[in-house]
XYZ file of C-alpha atoms in Angstrom:
283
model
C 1.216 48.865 22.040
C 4.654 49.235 24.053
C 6.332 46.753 26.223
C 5.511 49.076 28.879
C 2.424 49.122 28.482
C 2.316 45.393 28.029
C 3.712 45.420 32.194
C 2.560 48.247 33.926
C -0.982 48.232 34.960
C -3.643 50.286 34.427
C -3.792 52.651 37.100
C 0.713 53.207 36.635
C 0.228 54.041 33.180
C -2.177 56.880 33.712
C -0.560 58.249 36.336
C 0.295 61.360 35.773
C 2.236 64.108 37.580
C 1.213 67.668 38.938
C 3.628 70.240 38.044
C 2.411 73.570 38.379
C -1.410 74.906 38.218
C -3.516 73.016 35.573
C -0.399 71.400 34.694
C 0.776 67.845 34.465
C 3.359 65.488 33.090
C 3.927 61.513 32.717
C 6.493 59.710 31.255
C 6.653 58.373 27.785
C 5.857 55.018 26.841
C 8.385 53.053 24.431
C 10.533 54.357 21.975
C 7.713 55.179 19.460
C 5.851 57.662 22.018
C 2.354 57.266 23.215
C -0.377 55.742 21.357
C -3.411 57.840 20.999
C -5.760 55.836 23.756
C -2.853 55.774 26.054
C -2.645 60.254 25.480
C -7.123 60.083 25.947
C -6.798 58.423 28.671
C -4.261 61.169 30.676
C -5.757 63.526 29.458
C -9.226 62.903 30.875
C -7.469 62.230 34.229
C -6.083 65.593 34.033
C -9.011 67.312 33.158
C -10.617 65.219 35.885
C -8.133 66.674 38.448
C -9.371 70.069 37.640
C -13.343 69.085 39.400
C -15.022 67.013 41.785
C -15.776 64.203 39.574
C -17.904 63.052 42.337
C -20.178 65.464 41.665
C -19.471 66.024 37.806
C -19.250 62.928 35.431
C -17.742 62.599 32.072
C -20.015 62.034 29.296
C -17.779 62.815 26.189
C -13.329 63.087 25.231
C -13.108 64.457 21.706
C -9.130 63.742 20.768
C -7.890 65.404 18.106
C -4.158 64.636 17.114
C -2.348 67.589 15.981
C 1.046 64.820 15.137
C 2.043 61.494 15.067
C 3.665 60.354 18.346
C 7.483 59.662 18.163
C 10.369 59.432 20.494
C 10.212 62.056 23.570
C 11.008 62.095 27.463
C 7.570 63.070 28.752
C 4.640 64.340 27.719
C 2.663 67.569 28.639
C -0.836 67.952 29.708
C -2.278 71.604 30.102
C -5.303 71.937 31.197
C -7.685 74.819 30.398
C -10.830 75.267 32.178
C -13.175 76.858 29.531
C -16.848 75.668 30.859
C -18.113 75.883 34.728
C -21.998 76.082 35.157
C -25.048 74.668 37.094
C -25.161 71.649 34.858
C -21.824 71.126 32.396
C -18.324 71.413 32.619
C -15.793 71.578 29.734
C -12.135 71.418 30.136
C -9.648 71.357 27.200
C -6.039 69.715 27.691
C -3.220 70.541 25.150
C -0.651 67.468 25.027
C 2.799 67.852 24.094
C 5.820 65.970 24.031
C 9.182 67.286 25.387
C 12.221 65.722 24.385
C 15.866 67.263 25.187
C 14.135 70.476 26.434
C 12.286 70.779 23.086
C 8.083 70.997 23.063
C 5.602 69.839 20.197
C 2.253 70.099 20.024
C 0.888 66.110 19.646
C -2.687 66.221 20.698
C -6.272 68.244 21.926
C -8.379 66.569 23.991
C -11.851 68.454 24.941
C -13.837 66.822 28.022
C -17.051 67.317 28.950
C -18.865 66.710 32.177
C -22.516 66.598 33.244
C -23.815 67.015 36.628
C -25.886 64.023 37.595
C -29.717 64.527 38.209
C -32.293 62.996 39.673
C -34.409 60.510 36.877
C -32.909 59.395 33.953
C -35.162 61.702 31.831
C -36.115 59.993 28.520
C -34.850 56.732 28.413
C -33.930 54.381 25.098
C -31.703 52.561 22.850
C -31.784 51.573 19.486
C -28.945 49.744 18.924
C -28.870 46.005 20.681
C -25.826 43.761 20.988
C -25.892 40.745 18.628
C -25.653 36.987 20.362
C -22.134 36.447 21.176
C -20.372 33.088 22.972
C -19.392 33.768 26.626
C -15.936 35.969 26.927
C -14.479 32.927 29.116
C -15.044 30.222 26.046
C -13.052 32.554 23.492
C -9.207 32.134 22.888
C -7.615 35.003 24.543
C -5.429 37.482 22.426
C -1.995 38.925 22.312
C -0.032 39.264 25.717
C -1.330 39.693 29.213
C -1.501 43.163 30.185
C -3.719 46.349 31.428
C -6.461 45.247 28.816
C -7.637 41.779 27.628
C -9.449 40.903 24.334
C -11.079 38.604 23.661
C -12.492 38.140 19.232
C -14.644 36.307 17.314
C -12.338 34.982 15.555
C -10.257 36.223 11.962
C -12.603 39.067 9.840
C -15.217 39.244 12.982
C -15.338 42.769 14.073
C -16.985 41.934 17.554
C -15.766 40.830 20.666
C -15.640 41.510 24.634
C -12.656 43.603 26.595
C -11.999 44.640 30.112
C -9.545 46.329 32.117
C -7.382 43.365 34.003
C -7.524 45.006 37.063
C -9.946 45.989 39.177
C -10.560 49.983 39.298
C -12.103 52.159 41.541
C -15.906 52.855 42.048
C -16.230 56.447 39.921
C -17.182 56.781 36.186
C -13.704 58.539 35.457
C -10.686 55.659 35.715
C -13.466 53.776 33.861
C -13.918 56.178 30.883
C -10.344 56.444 30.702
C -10.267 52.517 30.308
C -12.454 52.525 27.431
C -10.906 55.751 26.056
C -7.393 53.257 25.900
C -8.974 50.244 25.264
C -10.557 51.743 21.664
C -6.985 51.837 20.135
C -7.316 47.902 20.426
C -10.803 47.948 19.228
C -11.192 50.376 16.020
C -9.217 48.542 13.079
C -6.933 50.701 10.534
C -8.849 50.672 7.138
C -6.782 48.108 5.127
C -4.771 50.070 2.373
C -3.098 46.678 0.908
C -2.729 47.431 -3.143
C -3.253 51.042 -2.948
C -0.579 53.923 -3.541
C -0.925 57.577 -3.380
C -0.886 58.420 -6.896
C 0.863 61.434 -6.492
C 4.288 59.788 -5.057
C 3.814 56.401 -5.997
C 4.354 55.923 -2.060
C 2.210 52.946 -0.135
C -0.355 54.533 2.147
C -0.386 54.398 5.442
C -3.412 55.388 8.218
C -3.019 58.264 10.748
C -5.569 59.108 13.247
C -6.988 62.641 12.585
C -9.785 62.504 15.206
C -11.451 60.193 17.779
C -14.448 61.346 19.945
C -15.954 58.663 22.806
C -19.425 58.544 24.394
C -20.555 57.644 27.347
C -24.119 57.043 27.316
C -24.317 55.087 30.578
C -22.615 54.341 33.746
C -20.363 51.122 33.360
C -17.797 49.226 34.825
C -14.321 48.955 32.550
C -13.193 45.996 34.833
C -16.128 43.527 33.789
C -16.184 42.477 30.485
C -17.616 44.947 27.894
C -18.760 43.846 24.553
C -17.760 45.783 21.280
C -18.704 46.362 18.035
C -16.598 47.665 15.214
C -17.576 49.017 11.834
C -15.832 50.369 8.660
C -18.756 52.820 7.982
C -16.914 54.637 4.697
C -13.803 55.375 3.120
C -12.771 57.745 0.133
C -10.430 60.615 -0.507
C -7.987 59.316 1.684
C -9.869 59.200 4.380
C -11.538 56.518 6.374
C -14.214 56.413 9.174
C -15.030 54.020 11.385
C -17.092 53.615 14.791
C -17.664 51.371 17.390
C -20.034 50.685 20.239
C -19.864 49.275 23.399
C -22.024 47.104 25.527
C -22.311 45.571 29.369
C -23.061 42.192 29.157
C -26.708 43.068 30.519
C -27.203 44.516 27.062
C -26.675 48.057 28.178
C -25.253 50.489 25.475
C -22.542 52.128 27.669
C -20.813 54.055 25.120
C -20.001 54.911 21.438
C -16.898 55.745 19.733
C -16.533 57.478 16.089
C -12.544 58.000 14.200
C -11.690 59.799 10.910
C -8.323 58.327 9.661
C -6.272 59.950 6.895
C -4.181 57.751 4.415
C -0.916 59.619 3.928
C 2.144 58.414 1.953
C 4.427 56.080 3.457
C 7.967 57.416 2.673
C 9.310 54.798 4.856
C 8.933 52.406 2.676
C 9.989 51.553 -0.919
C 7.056 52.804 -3.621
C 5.760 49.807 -5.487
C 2.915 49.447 -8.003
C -0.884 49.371 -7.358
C -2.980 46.762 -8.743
C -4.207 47.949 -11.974
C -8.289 48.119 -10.848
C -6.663 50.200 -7.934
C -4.262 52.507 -9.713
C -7.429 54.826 -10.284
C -7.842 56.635 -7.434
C -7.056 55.087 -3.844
C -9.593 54.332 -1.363
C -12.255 55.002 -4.119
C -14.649 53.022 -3.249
């Protein structure tokens, strides 16, 4: 995560500007570019400034990064406003990043929103939060900024995060928290010992996809549990998912990735342990 994302809070660093019809910009973060929560997150907000999310409420942001982020001046947010019915809206947003007057395509974000009705209609869960200390007894991690961690501990994939900041009372800016906050929550697979066979290059994870949930209405600023899991990896590619809990129990959302191991050209090639030299990520 940048430094300025480390200082600016929540609301500043999904700001985003209006710059001609279904079109916005916002700044880039840090040398490196944007991470991928930080691009979900505007992008929902622009989609979201296409409708009266009053009246229409996001239930689903599908990203799916088209390249990695890197140095730019701003980035691009198109909107395109492909669904409009009694019941469901869809909106896709094309980011790219412009840097001395030249575009690239970085990311694809497809929204959804539901129209909220009267009942709940059928009603269940089958996934339940495990037992987990109180967020306020747990060591807090990293630096202070828009969102706080707090783990159980090294090797535990479970903990409880929240926005710092208290945000207003619609199911968008809170979305938009989780849809940032899962860059801090999903782990990259660990590729220590493995090379891609091919180049003799160490591997290295990039983020191919990420969609996010929302199963029911939630507050971002109160702490939310989590729960990470490794589910499979092979052909150099790993997926993971995650859910998400209000400390009542509720299941508030869910979170899938696919991540693809590429070759690392950046650094020096070195050699695989020999168990591993077979075939990377084979397991």
């Amino acid at each position: 995560m940048s430094d300025q994302s480390e200082r600016a809070g929540f609301a500043d660093l999904v700001r985003i500007k209006e710059i001609g019809a279904d079109r916005w910009c916002a700044a880039t973060t840090g040398p490196g570019g944007p991470p991928l929560g930080l691009v979900g997150a505007r992008a929902l907000v622009a989609a979201g400034h296409t409708l009266d999310t009053d009246w229409r409420w996001v239930h689903s942001v599908h990203l799916s990064q088209a390249a990695e982020a890197g140095p730019a001046d701003q980035e691009c947010y198109l909107v395109d406003r492909t669904r409009d019915d009694e019941y469901l809206s869809t909106r896709v947003v094309r980011v790219g990043r412009d840097r001395a007057g030249e575009a690239a395509a970085l990311a694809t974000a497809t929204v959804s929103f539901q129209v909220p009705r009267r009942g709940t209609g059928p009603s269940y869960q089958a996934a339940q939060p495990a037992e987990l200390p109180d967020p306020h007894g747990l060591p807090r991690e990293g630096p202070v900024g828009p969102v706080e961690m707090r783990r159980l501990g090294p090797g535990r994939q479970r903990g409880w995060v929240r926005v710092t900041e208290e945000l207003p009372d619609r199911i968008l800016p809170h979305t938009a928290a989780l849809v940032y906050a899962a860059d801090l929550v999903l782990v990259a697979p660990d590729t220590e010992g493995y090379l891609d066979l091919d180049t003799g290059c160490r591997l290295r994870p990039v983020v191919v996809d990420r969609t996010l949930r929302v199963h029911r209405s939630f507050r971002a600023d109160d702490w939310v549990q989590y729960e990470h899991e490794s589910a499979s990896a092979a052909d150099y590619r790993a997926y993971a998912t995650a859910r998400f809990f209000s400390s009542m129990g509720r299941l508030i959302a869910s979170v899938s990735q696919e991540t693809a191991l590429v070759p690392d050209r950046s650094l020096p090639a070195g050699r695989p342990p020999r168990e591993a030299a077979r075939s990377a990520m084979s397991v």
